[in-house]
Short mmCIF file of C-alpha atoms and ligand atoms in Angstrom, two decimals:
data_model
loop_
_atom_site.label_atom_id
_atom_site.label_comp_id
_atom_site.label_asym_id
_atom_site.label_seq_id
_atom_site.Cartn_x
_atom_site.Cartn_y
_atom_site.Cartn_z
CA MET A 1 -29.07 6.59 -11.74
CA PHE A 2 -25.66 6.18 -10.00
CA PRO A 3 -25.13 4.40 -6.69
CA ARG A 4 -24.78 6.51 -3.54
CA PHE A 5 -21.04 5.90 -3.14
CA LEU A 6 -20.46 7.85 -6.35
CA ASP A 7 -20.94 11.59 -5.99
CA VAL A 8 -20.15 12.08 -9.65
CA PRO A 9 -20.18 9.33 -12.31
CA PRO A 10 -16.77 8.64 -13.87
CA ASP A 11 -16.13 9.68 -17.46
CA PRO A 12 -16.47 7.08 -20.21
CA CYS A 13 -13.03 5.53 -20.72
CA ILE A 14 -10.87 2.59 -21.76
CA ILE A 15 -8.52 0.96 -19.29
CA ILE A 16 -5.52 -0.60 -20.97
CA ILE A 17 -3.66 -3.09 -18.80
CA LEU A 18 -0.08 -3.77 -19.88
CA GLY A 19 1.16 -7.11 -18.56
CA ALA A 20 -2.40 -8.44 -18.55
CA SER A 21 -1.35 -12.10 -18.64
CA GLY A 22 0.07 -11.75 -15.11
CA ASP A 23 -0.98 -12.42 -11.53
CA LEU A 24 -2.06 -8.89 -10.59
CA THR A 25 -4.51 -8.67 -13.48
CA SER A 26 -6.22 -11.99 -12.89
CA ARG A 27 -6.19 -11.87 -9.08
CA LYS A 28 -6.91 -8.19 -8.40
CA LEU A 29 -7.57 -5.85 -11.32
CA ILE A 30 -10.20 -7.79 -13.24
CA PRO A 31 -12.05 -9.16 -10.17
CA GLU A 32 -12.22 -5.66 -8.66
CA LEU A 33 -13.29 -4.02 -11.91
CA PHE A 34 -15.96 -6.70 -12.17
CA SER A 35 -17.01 -6.04 -8.59
CA LEU A 36 -17.27 -2.31 -9.38
CA HIS A 37 -19.41 -3.21 -12.38
CA ARG A 38 -21.74 -5.28 -10.15
CA LYS A 39 -22.04 -2.33 -7.75
CA GLY A 40 -22.92 -0.01 -10.64
CA GLY A 41 -19.70 1.99 -10.22
CA LEU A 42 -18.34 1.79 -13.76
CA PRO A 43 -19.30 4.23 -16.49
CA GLU A 44 -21.74 2.79 -19.00
CA ARG A 45 -19.29 3.45 -21.81
CA PHE A 46 -16.28 1.52 -20.55
CA GLN A 47 -13.90 -0.97 -22.19
CA ILE A 48 -10.91 -2.99 -21.00
CA VAL A 49 -7.95 -3.89 -23.20
CA GLY A 50 -5.46 -6.43 -21.88
CA CYS A 51 -2.02 -6.35 -23.52
CA ALA A 52 0.92 -8.70 -23.13
CA ARG A 53 3.40 -10.73 -25.18
CA SER A 54 1.66 -14.08 -24.63
CA PRO A 55 -0.13 -15.19 -27.79
CA MET A 56 -3.84 -15.35 -26.96
CA THR A 57 -7.16 -14.51 -28.55
CA THR A 58 -9.70 -12.30 -26.82
CA GLU A 59 -11.83 -15.41 -26.23
CA GLN A 60 -8.95 -17.25 -24.58
CA PHE A 61 -8.16 -14.21 -22.44
CA ARG A 62 -11.77 -13.95 -21.26
CA THR A 63 -11.83 -17.67 -20.45
CA ALA A 64 -8.58 -17.46 -18.45
CA LEU A 65 -9.93 -14.48 -16.49
CA ALA A 66 -13.22 -16.28 -15.81
CA ASP A 67 -11.28 -19.29 -14.44
CA SER A 68 -9.24 -17.04 -12.13
CA LEU A 69 -12.36 -15.19 -11.01
CA HIS A 70 -13.78 -18.44 -9.67
CA ASN A 71 -10.73 -18.75 -7.39
CA VAL A 72 -11.33 -15.26 -6.00
CA THR A 73 -15.10 -15.07 -5.53
CA ASP A 74 -18.32 -17.07 -5.75
CA GLU A 75 -20.19 -13.98 -6.90
CA THR A 76 -19.86 -14.32 -10.64
CA GLN A 77 -23.34 -13.41 -11.78
CA GLY A 78 -23.12 -10.85 -14.56
CA TRP A 79 -19.69 -11.99 -15.78
CA GLU A 80 -20.93 -12.93 -19.28
CA GLN A 81 -22.19 -9.44 -19.91
CA PHE A 82 -19.17 -7.76 -18.29
CA SER A 83 -16.68 -9.89 -20.22
CA THR A 84 -17.96 -8.56 -23.56
CA ARG A 85 -16.15 -5.35 -22.64
CA ILE A 86 -12.79 -7.13 -22.38
CA HIS A 87 -10.39 -7.38 -25.34
CA TYR A 88 -6.89 -8.77 -25.74
CA ARG A 89 -4.02 -7.45 -27.87
CA GLU A 90 -0.56 -8.92 -28.20
CA LEU A 91 2.04 -6.29 -27.42
CA ILE A 92 5.84 -6.38 -27.70
CA TYR A 93 6.87 -4.09 -24.88
CA ASP A 94 9.92 -2.63 -26.60
CA SER A 95 8.55 -2.31 -30.13
CA GLY A 96 7.34 1.14 -31.20
CA GLU A 97 5.35 -0.43 -34.02
CA SER A 98 3.40 -2.53 -31.53
CA TYR A 99 2.29 0.65 -29.70
CA THR A 100 1.31 2.33 -32.97
CA GLU A 101 -0.92 -0.66 -33.72
CA LEU A 102 -2.36 -0.42 -30.21
CA ALA A 103 -3.11 3.29 -30.78
CA GLY A 104 -5.03 2.36 -33.94
CA PHE A 105 -7.02 -0.30 -32.08
CA LEU A 106 -7.91 2.17 -29.31
CA GLN A 107 -9.19 4.65 -31.88
CA GLU A 108 -11.47 1.97 -33.32
CA LEU A 109 -12.76 1.12 -29.85
CA ASP A 110 -13.38 4.79 -29.12
CA ALA A 111 -15.40 5.07 -32.31
CA ASP A 112 -17.37 1.87 -31.63
CA HIS A 113 -18.06 2.48 -27.94
CA ARG A 114 -17.99 6.30 -27.68
CA THR A 115 -15.31 6.25 -24.97
CA GLU A 116 -14.29 9.78 -25.97
CA GLY A 117 -10.52 9.20 -26.17
CA ASN A 118 -10.19 8.84 -22.37
CA ARG A 119 -7.55 6.25 -21.46
CA ILE A 120 -5.96 4.79 -18.39
CA PHE A 121 -2.75 2.86 -19.02
CA TYR A 122 -2.14 0.49 -16.13
CA LEU A 123 1.44 -0.83 -15.94
CA ALA A 124 0.96 -4.31 -14.42
CA LEU A 125 4.46 -5.25 -15.50
CA PRO A 126 7.81 -5.99 -13.89
CA MET A 127 9.37 -2.70 -12.83
CA PHE A 128 12.26 -2.80 -15.32
CA LEU A 129 9.70 -2.32 -18.13
CA TYR A 130 8.00 0.81 -16.70
CA GLY A 131 10.37 3.34 -18.30
CA THR A 132 10.39 1.75 -21.78
CA THR A 133 6.63 1.35 -21.75
CA ALA A 134 5.98 4.97 -20.71
CA GLN A 135 8.37 6.16 -23.40
CA LEU A 136 6.82 4.08 -26.19
CA LEU A 137 3.28 5.04 -25.13
CA GLY A 138 4.41 8.67 -25.35
CA GLU A 139 6.09 8.22 -28.72
CA ALA A 140 2.94 6.59 -30.09
CA GLY A 141 1.02 9.74 -29.10
CA LEU A 142 -0.88 7.91 -26.35
CA SER A 143 0.15 10.19 -23.47
CA SER A 144 -1.21 13.46 -24.80
CA GLN A 145 -4.12 15.25 -23.20
CA LYS A 146 -6.16 16.46 -26.10
CA SER A 147 -7.41 20.04 -26.05
CA GLY A 148 -11.07 20.91 -26.22
CA GLY A 149 -12.07 19.28 -22.93
CA THR A 150 -12.30 15.69 -24.14
CA GLY A 151 -9.82 12.88 -24.18
CA TRP A 152 -7.59 12.50 -21.15
CA SER A 153 -4.74 10.07 -20.71
CA ARG A 154 -3.49 8.74 -17.34
CA ILE A 155 -0.81 6.25 -16.40
CA VAL A 156 -0.96 4.01 -13.33
CA VAL A 157 2.36 2.74 -12.05
CA GLU A 158 2.50 -0.14 -9.59
CA LYS A 159 4.96 -0.46 -6.74
CA PRO A 160 7.89 -0.87 -6.50
CA TYR A 161 8.67 2.59 -7.82
CA GLY A 162 12.41 2.18 -8.36
CA SER A 163 14.77 -0.03 -6.43
CA ASP A 164 16.69 2.89 -4.89
CA ARG A 165 16.65 6.68 -4.95
CA ALA A 166 18.58 7.00 -8.22
CA SER A 167 16.48 4.48 -10.15
CA ALA A 168 13.24 6.06 -8.86
CA ALA A 169 14.49 9.50 -10.00
CA GLU A 170 15.49 8.11 -13.40
CA LEU A 171 12.07 6.49 -13.82
CA ASP A 172 10.43 9.78 -12.86
CA THR A 173 12.49 11.68 -15.43
CA THR A 174 11.50 9.20 -18.17
CA ILE A 175 7.80 9.21 -17.32
CA HIS A 176 7.73 13.02 -16.96
CA ARG A 177 9.07 13.35 -20.49
CA TYR A 178 5.70 12.08 -21.74
CA PHE A 179 3.22 12.45 -18.86
CA ASP A 180 2.67 15.47 -16.56
CA GLU A 181 2.73 14.82 -12.82
CA LYS A 182 -1.08 15.22 -12.78
CA GLN A 183 -1.41 12.33 -15.27
CA ILE A 184 0.70 9.95 -13.14
CA PHE A 185 -1.00 7.68 -10.58
CA ARG A 186 1.63 5.85 -8.49
CA ILE A 187 -0.52 3.34 -6.74
CA ASP A 188 -0.20 2.26 -3.10
CA HIS A 189 -3.26 0.12 -2.49
CA TYR A 190 -2.79 0.47 1.30
CA LEU A 191 -3.86 4.09 0.99
CA ALA A 192 -7.14 3.04 -0.60
CA LYS A 193 -8.14 0.83 2.34
CA GLU A 194 -11.16 2.35 4.04
CA THR A 195 -9.66 2.22 7.51
CA VAL A 196 -6.44 3.86 6.36
CA GLN A 197 -8.47 6.73 4.92
CA ASN A 198 -10.41 6.81 8.15
CA LEU A 199 -7.23 7.76 10.02
CA LEU A 200 -7.54 11.35 8.83
CA MET A 201 -11.26 11.51 9.64
CA PHE A 202 -10.65 10.06 13.09
CA ARG A 203 -7.83 12.47 13.84
CA PHE A 204 -9.21 15.64 12.34
CA ALA A 205 -12.99 15.34 12.69
CA ASN A 206 -12.87 14.76 16.46
CA ALA A 207 -11.83 17.44 18.90
CA ILE A 208 -10.82 15.11 21.74
CA PHE A 209 -7.84 13.20 20.33
CA GLU A 210 -5.79 15.86 18.57
CA PRO A 211 -4.83 17.81 21.74
CA LEU A 212 -3.24 14.59 23.08
CA TRP A 213 -1.62 13.59 19.78
CA ASN A 214 1.93 14.72 20.54
CA ARG A 215 5.13 14.16 22.53
CA ASN A 216 3.57 15.47 25.77
CA TYR A 217 1.11 12.59 26.01
CA ILE A 218 2.32 9.83 23.70
CA ASP A 219 5.09 7.46 24.79
CA HIS A 220 5.54 5.63 21.50
CA VAL A 221 3.69 4.44 18.40
CA ASP A 222 3.68 0.92 16.92
CA ILE A 223 2.87 0.44 13.25
CA ILE A 224 2.60 -3.20 12.26
CA ALA A 225 1.85 -4.78 8.89
CA CYS A 226 2.33 -8.54 9.04
CA GLU A 227 1.48 -11.32 6.64
CA SER A 228 1.04 -15.02 7.26
CA LEU A 229 1.77 -15.73 3.58
CA GLY A 230 5.29 -16.50 2.47
CA VAL A 231 6.92 -15.37 -0.74
CA GLU A 232 4.43 -17.43 -2.85
CA LYS A 233 5.22 -17.21 -6.57
CA ARG A 234 7.10 -13.93 -6.35
CA ALA A 235 10.56 -15.15 -5.33
CA GLY A 236 12.21 -13.58 -8.39
CA TYR A 237 11.00 -10.15 -7.33
CA TYR A 238 11.33 -10.63 -3.56
CA GLU A 239 14.90 -11.96 -3.63
CA LYS A 240 16.00 -8.60 -5.07
CA SER A 241 13.61 -6.52 -3.05
CA GLY A 242 13.43 -7.82 0.54
CA VAL A 243 11.15 -6.39 3.17
CA PHE A 244 12.50 -2.82 3.17
CA ARG A 245 11.90 -2.18 -0.51
CA ASP A 246 8.70 -4.22 -0.56
CA MET A 247 6.96 -2.73 2.49
CA PHE A 248 8.90 0.06 4.21
CA GLN A 249 9.65 2.56 1.44
CA ASN A 250 5.97 2.61 0.50
CA HIS A 251 3.19 1.24 2.76
CA MET A 252 4.92 1.72 6.12
CA MET A 253 5.98 5.27 5.26
CA GLN A 254 2.41 6.14 4.26
CA LEU A 255 0.96 4.76 7.50
CA LEU A 256 3.60 6.72 9.41
CA ALA A 257 2.79 9.94 7.56
CA LEU A 258 -0.96 9.62 8.13
CA THR A 259 -0.38 9.02 11.85
CA ALA A 260 2.10 11.85 12.31
CA MET A 261 1.08 14.61 9.88
CA GLU A 262 -0.32 18.01 10.83
CA PRO A 263 -3.92 18.79 9.85
CA PRO A 264 -4.08 19.97 6.25
CA ASN A 265 -6.11 23.16 5.81
CA ARG A 266 -8.36 21.43 3.24
CA PHE A 267 -9.15 17.82 2.49
CA GLU A 268 -7.77 18.08 -1.03
CA THR A 269 -4.92 16.43 -2.88
CA ASP A 270 -2.23 19.13 -2.61
CA PRO A 271 -2.73 20.18 1.03
CA VAL A 272 -2.84 16.52 2.17
CA HIS A 273 0.22 15.72 0.13
CA ASP A 274 2.11 18.79 1.44
CA GLU A 275 1.58 17.74 5.06
CA LYS A 276 2.80 14.21 4.37
CA VAL A 277 5.89 15.57 2.68
CA LYS A 278 6.66 17.67 5.79
CA VAL A 279 6.68 14.46 7.84
CA PHE A 280 9.07 12.78 5.39
CA ARG A 281 11.34 15.84 5.51
CA SER A 282 11.40 15.68 9.33
CA LEU A 283 12.45 12.02 9.54
CA ARG A 284 15.65 11.80 11.57
CA PRO A 285 18.21 10.37 9.12
CA ILE A 286 19.67 7.03 10.11
CA SER A 287 23.38 7.02 9.34
CA GLU A 288 24.91 3.80 8.03
CA ASP A 289 26.82 3.29 11.36
CA GLY A 290 23.60 3.77 13.32
CA VAL A 291 21.46 1.31 11.36
CA PHE A 292 21.68 -1.66 13.74
CA GLU A 293 20.90 0.55 16.74
CA ASN A 294 17.53 1.04 15.08
CA VAL A 295 16.84 -2.00 12.93
CA VAL A 296 16.32 -5.73 13.46
CA LEU A 297 16.29 -8.05 10.44
CA GLY A 298 14.86 -11.54 10.19
CA GLN A 299 14.27 -14.37 7.77
CA TYR A 300 11.67 -17.08 8.22
CA GLY A 301 12.59 -20.71 8.69
CA PRO A 302 10.22 -23.68 8.52
CA GLY A 303 7.25 -23.77 10.87
CA MET A 304 3.49 -24.08 11.17
CA VAL A 305 1.06 -21.47 9.84
CA ASN A 306 -2.68 -21.88 10.38
CA GLY A 307 -2.12 -25.51 11.39
CA LYS A 308 -0.14 -26.33 8.23
CA LYS A 309 3.56 -27.14 7.94
CA VAL A 310 5.34 -24.60 5.75
CA ARG A 311 8.82 -24.34 4.27
CA GLY A 312 11.48 -21.90 5.31
CA TYR A 313 12.30 -18.98 2.99
CA ARG A 314 15.50 -20.60 1.68
CA ASP A 315 13.55 -23.71 0.64
CA GLU A 316 10.92 -21.76 -1.32
CA ASP A 317 10.84 -22.19 -5.12
CA GLY A 318 13.13 -19.72 -6.84
CA VAL A 319 14.97 -18.67 -3.64
CA ASP A 320 18.72 -19.05 -3.31
CA PRO A 321 19.37 -21.72 -0.61
CA GLN A 322 21.99 -19.33 0.88
CA SER A 323 19.76 -16.26 0.52
CA LEU A 324 20.39 -13.34 2.90
CA THR A 325 17.23 -11.46 1.90
CA PRO A 326 15.35 -10.19 4.96
CA THR A 327 11.69 -11.22 5.12
CA TYR A 328 11.17 -9.35 8.40
CA GLY A 329 12.16 -5.88 9.55
CA SER A 330 11.53 -3.90 12.67
CA MET A 331 12.72 -0.34 12.72
CA ARG A 332 12.74 2.56 15.15
CA VAL A 333 12.09 5.92 13.55
CA PHE A 334 12.06 9.45 14.95
CA ILE A 335 10.41 12.54 13.56
CA ASP A 336 12.30 15.68 14.49
CA ASN A 337 9.59 18.30 14.73
CA TRP A 338 7.84 20.08 17.62
CA ARG A 339 5.04 17.57 17.80
CA TRP A 340 7.08 14.36 17.80
CA LYS A 341 10.66 15.06 18.90
CA ASP A 342 12.02 11.92 20.67
CA VAL A 343 8.83 9.86 20.40
CA PRO A 344 9.85 6.49 18.91
CA PHE A 345 7.75 5.06 16.09
CA TYR A 346 8.33 1.31 15.77
CA LEU A 347 7.60 0.03 12.28
CA THR A 348 7.35 -3.74 11.89
CA SER A 349 6.59 -5.84 8.86
CA GLY A 350 7.26 -9.42 7.86
CA LYS A 351 6.17 -12.50 6.00
CA ARG A 352 5.09 -15.87 7.39
CA LEU A 353 4.15 -14.42 10.76
CA ALA A 354 1.46 -15.81 13.04
CA SER A 355 -1.37 -14.01 11.24
CA LYS A 356 -2.17 -11.31 8.73
CA LEU A 357 -2.44 -8.17 10.78
CA THR A 358 -2.19 -4.44 10.12
CA ARG A 359 -2.63 -1.94 12.91
CA ILE A 360 -1.42 1.26 14.47
CA SER A 361 -1.20 1.47 18.26
CA ILE A 362 -0.74 4.73 20.10
CA ARG A 363 0.68 4.04 23.55
CA PHE A 364 0.07 6.97 25.87
CA LYS A 365 2.42 7.92 28.70
CA ASP A 366 2.06 6.48 32.17
CA VAL A 367 0.16 8.58 34.69
CA PRO A 368 2.70 10.97 36.26
CA VAL A 369 1.98 9.96 39.86
CA SER A 370 -0.10 7.08 41.13
CA MET A 371 -2.24 7.84 44.13
CA PHE A 372 -2.81 4.09 44.43
CA GLY A 373 0.89 3.44 45.10
CA GLY A 374 0.50 1.87 48.55
CA VAL A 375 -2.76 0.05 47.76
CA LEU A 376 -2.32 -1.66 44.42
CA GLU A 377 -0.28 -4.79 43.98
CA GLU A 378 0.58 -3.95 40.39
CA GLY A 379 1.38 -0.75 38.52
CA ILE A 380 -1.11 1.05 36.34
CA THR A 381 -1.24 -0.08 32.72
CA ALA A 382 -0.95 2.74 30.20
CA ASN A 383 -3.77 3.72 27.85
CA VAL A 384 -3.49 2.36 24.31
CA LEU A 385 -5.50 3.51 21.34
CA THR A 386 -5.43 0.94 18.53
CA LEU A 387 -6.48 1.63 14.98
CA GLY A 388 -7.07 -1.78 13.42
CA ILE A 389 -6.79 -1.96 9.64
CA HIS A 390 -6.77 -5.73 9.08
CA PRO A 391 -8.41 -8.17 9.80
CA GLU A 392 -10.41 -6.25 12.36
CA GLU A 393 -11.42 -2.87 11.04
CA ARG A 394 -11.93 -1.35 14.42
CA ILE A 395 -10.78 1.31 16.83
CA THR A 396 -10.21 0.32 20.44
CA LEU A 397 -9.18 2.28 23.51
CA LYS A 398 -7.75 0.48 26.48
CA PHE A 399 -8.20 2.17 29.85
CA GLN A 400 -8.38 1.31 33.55
CA THR A 401 -11.40 0.83 35.74
CA LYS A 402 -11.95 -0.44 39.23
CA ASN A 403 -12.66 -4.12 39.55
CA PRO A 404 -16.07 -4.63 41.14
CA GLY A 405 -15.85 -5.72 44.78
CA SER A 406 -14.39 -4.38 47.97
CA LYS A 407 -10.69 -4.88 47.21
CA VAL A 408 -9.03 -1.95 45.46
CA CYS A 409 -7.73 -3.37 42.25
CA LEU A 410 -7.74 -2.13 38.69
CA ARG A 411 -8.56 -3.91 35.50
CA SER A 412 -7.89 -2.94 31.91
CA VAL A 413 -11.02 -2.69 29.81
CA THR A 414 -11.46 -1.89 26.16
CA MET A 415 -13.85 0.47 24.44
CA ASP A 416 -14.43 -0.97 21.02
CA PHE A 417 -15.77 0.46 17.75
CA ASN A 418 -16.24 -1.78 14.73
CA TYR A 419 -15.80 0.23 11.55
CA LEU A 420 -18.71 -1.36 9.69
CA GLN A 421 -21.07 -1.27 12.68
CA GLY A 422 -24.30 0.52 11.80
CA TYR A 423 -23.36 0.81 8.12
CA ALA A 424 -25.32 -1.08 5.49
CA GLY A 425 -24.09 0.64 2.32
CA THR A 426 -21.51 -0.32 -0.28
CA VAL A 427 -17.94 -1.00 0.79
CA LEU A 428 -15.18 -0.68 -1.80
CA ALA A 429 -12.10 -2.92 -1.70
CA ALA A 430 -8.73 -1.17 -2.01
CA TYR A 431 -8.19 -1.68 -5.77
CA GLU A 432 -11.82 -0.80 -6.50
CA LYS A 433 -11.38 2.52 -4.72
CA ALA A 434 -8.01 3.20 -6.36
CA LEU A 435 -9.32 2.39 -9.86
CA LEU A 436 -12.38 4.54 -9.32
CA ASP A 437 -10.28 7.48 -8.09
CA CYS A 438 -8.09 7.13 -11.14
CA MET A 439 -11.15 7.28 -13.40
CA HIS A 440 -12.14 10.46 -11.56
CA GLY A 441 -8.63 11.89 -11.81
CA ASP A 442 -8.41 12.17 -8.01
CA ARG A 443 -4.76 11.73 -6.94
CA MET A 444 -5.14 12.15 -3.19
CA LEU A 445 -4.57 8.45 -2.47
CA PHE A 446 -1.61 8.09 -4.81
CA TRP A 447 2.08 8.82 -4.27
CA HIS A 448 3.51 12.05 -5.59
CA SER A 449 6.99 12.47 -6.94
CA GLU A 450 8.48 14.33 -3.96
CA GLY A 451 7.24 11.82 -1.38
CA ILE A 452 8.82 8.98 -3.34
CA ASP A 453 12.16 10.77 -3.45
CA LEU A 454 12.18 11.68 0.27
CA THR A 455 11.24 8.19 1.43
CA TRP A 456 13.92 6.60 -0.73
CA GLU A 457 16.45 9.11 0.62
CA PHE A 458 15.51 8.05 4.17
CA ILE A 459 15.43 4.29 3.65
CA GLU A 460 18.40 3.91 1.30
CA PRO A 461 21.19 3.96 3.96
CA VAL A 462 19.27 1.30 5.88
CA ILE A 463 19.02 -0.95 2.82
CA ASN A 464 22.67 -0.34 1.91
CA GLN A 465 23.85 -1.29 5.36
CA CYS A 466 21.61 -4.37 5.51
CA GLU A 467 22.91 -5.55 2.15
CA MET A 468 26.56 -4.63 2.47
CA CYS A 469 27.60 -4.83 6.12
CA SER A 470 30.46 -7.22 6.91
CA ASP A 471 28.40 -9.18 9.49
CA ARG A 472 25.36 -9.66 7.27
CA VAL A 473 24.93 -13.33 8.17
CA GLU A 474 24.86 -12.64 11.93
CA ARG A 475 22.55 -9.63 11.51
CA LEU A 476 19.84 -11.71 9.86
CA LYS A 477 17.96 -13.35 12.74
CA PRO A 478 16.09 -16.55 11.89
CA TYR A 479 12.51 -16.90 13.08
CA GLU A 480 10.08 -19.76 12.93
CA ALA A 481 7.27 -19.43 10.39
CA GLY A 482 4.04 -18.86 12.32
CA SER A 483 5.78 -16.97 15.15
CA TRP A 484 5.78 -13.18 15.68
CA GLY A 485 9.29 -12.74 14.33
CA PRO A 486 12.76 -12.89 15.86
CA ALA A 487 13.01 -12.48 19.64
CA GLU A 488 15.64 -9.75 19.09
CA ALA A 489 12.92 -7.37 17.84
CA ALA A 490 11.71 -6.87 21.41
CA GLU A 491 15.19 -5.52 22.26
CA LEU A 492 14.58 -2.44 20.14
CA LYS A 493 12.04 -1.27 22.70
CA SER A 494 13.98 -2.36 25.76
CA ARG A 495 16.97 -0.36 24.51
CA MET A 496 14.81 2.73 25.01
CA GLY A 497 14.08 1.69 28.61
N1 NAP B 501 0.76 -9.51 -7.93
C1 NAP B 501 0.52 -8.70 -6.93
O1 NAP B 501 -0.24 -9.03 -6.00
C2 NAP B 501 1.16 -7.34 -6.87
C3 NAP B 501 0.94 -6.52 -5.75
C4 NAP B 501 1.50 -5.25 -5.72
C5 NAP B 501 2.28 -4.83 -6.78
N2 NAP B 501 2.50 -5.65 -7.84
C6 NAP B 501 3.32 -5.14 -8.94
O2 NAP B 501 2.52 -5.12 -10.12
C7 NAP B 501 3.30 -5.47 -11.26
C8 NAP B 501 2.65 -6.67 -11.94
O3 NAP B 501 2.59 -7.73 -11.03
P1 NAP B 501 2.32 -9.25 -11.48
O4 NAP B 501 2.40 -10.06 -10.24
O5 NAP B 501 1.12 -9.32 -12.33
O6 NAP B 501 3.61 -9.52 -12.37
P2 NAP B 501 3.97 -10.79 -13.25
O7 NAP B 501 2.85 -11.77 -13.22
O8 NAP B 501 5.33 -11.24 -12.85
O9 NAP B 501 4.16 -10.12 -14.68
C9 NAP B 501 3.10 -9.56 -15.43
C10 NAP B 501 3.33 -9.86 -16.89
O10 NAP B 501 4.51 -9.20 -17.33
C11 NAP B 501 5.14 -9.98 -18.34
N3 NAP B 501 6.51 -10.28 -17.92
C12 NAP B 501 6.91 -10.89 -16.79
N4 NAP B 501 8.26 -11.02 -16.76
C13 NAP B 501 8.71 -10.45 -17.89
C14 NAP B 501 10.00 -10.26 -18.44
N5 NAP B 501 11.10 -10.67 -17.81
N6 NAP B 501 10.10 -9.62 -19.62
C15 NAP B 501 9.01 -9.19 -20.25
N7 NAP B 501 7.75 -9.37 -19.78
C16 NAP B 501 7.60 -9.99 -18.63
C17 NAP B 501 4.38 -11.27 -18.46
O11 NAP B 501 3.49 -11.18 -19.55
P3 NAP B 501 3.86 -11.67 -21.03
O12 NAP B 501 5.02 -12.59 -20.95
O13 NAP B 501 2.61 -12.32 -21.50
O14 NAP B 501 4.16 -10.41 -21.74
C18 NAP B 501 3.58 -11.34 -17.19
O15 NAP B 501 2.38 -12.04 -17.33
C19 NAP B 501 4.71 -5.76 -10.74
O16 NAP B 501 5.50 -4.62 -10.88
C20 NAP B 501 4.50 -6.05 -9.26
O17 NAP B 501 5.62 -5.71 -8.49
C21 NAP B 501 1.95 -6.88 -7.91
#
């Protein structure tokens, strides 16, 4: 008997995690697979193989994962039984022989556990290893979809997908040599968040919002994804990436597409993907000379976050003390189509901000004429619809009412819907949902090749200008950790009047 959140049980399979000694595996992948197991969402015939260079036995691997699990959750009942499904294999990432040995081991597991030759290869590795790994998996015969209806092979690729348009295209060419597009799952865990998925339901399953969802009624849109965390242990990656590669090319572009896209004719992978791609194609290009008309950059200094003193970015371990890497970006984007022409979308993301917050706010236009002109002391505040993704999974609508009493004065009130209100069923965390979709072969919540290329094409001139302009030092505005970013970000909006 399968739980209600599963319409169809996933096929038996083995998930092979490459780079399994790393942070992502211990902090996200294993805890969320374990959580799926506890919810009854995994197939009965299911095995996990962790692979990495670090010398370790399966027992040591299981112990290390159990220790990490305790840092993530108190709910560890059932771990002993679950951990018997976990195995560890040493793997040299650039050695063909190592992959041949892995192929042999997977065959043995298939025979022992009747996993039917179905495999998911999860690349939890630094990006520079993605191409080599895909190639050697292919050369070891591990990418082939066997005929006869059994035995599928899928590859999950983590972000970042390339560091610019050319490297993303090169990676695509390499992976496509061995895996078809339908076998490739480019993960963006933002897309698997319940409230992000809810955006499409909210827009297209209600008749009252869509007629207003355009340039005639909407003044501007704010999309914000802020973190209170700093760079943590990922300085090596972040120093090269910065906020635009880390957040804008992927998560911010997806949130933008879901907010702006036309209704797909069916709620299926290809129609949804096609509508997103049309948004990416309609993005007004930002020329290199126009970048600083539309972009504000920042880098966090020391400050207080959640009552604790924290270091500035340049003092973090592994960061160059002279670093010019932006940890904050705010960007004005236009979509040149009939629905959105000249409506600014402000995209903002940064580290070490006042709190962790992700939300989309739709600010409607002011009323055209106020009949209260001579009576009210203040103007009328515009309506704002806010789609909260984190921490508050809620939808709110701000509107005006009369204040009780004899004096004519307005007050803003908020209609408020909490996403989990009235729901007592299972909720899946983002990686749980993404892993489950991958087991089902459902690619709707994953990036497709064309979207990756178009978003890199759009963002690349911005990154180039930010990294190569002659006044780079002056362009990078310092902000205090625990604040809401550099004061200059507010100017982006005031420039529009
Ligand atoms: N951590 C996150 O929260 C997160 C979130 C989103 C995306 N990602 C992406 O997911 C991937 C994995 O993330 P992660 O944080 O787990 O990475 P990680 O801890 O830095 O690396 C994973 C494993 O890769 C191997 N490795 C690291 N550097 C290497 C090098 N220079 N040469 C060869 N092998 C090396 C190491 O294993 P061995 O030395 O044992 O082989 C390491 O344990 C990355 O691409 C990252 O950008 C991570």
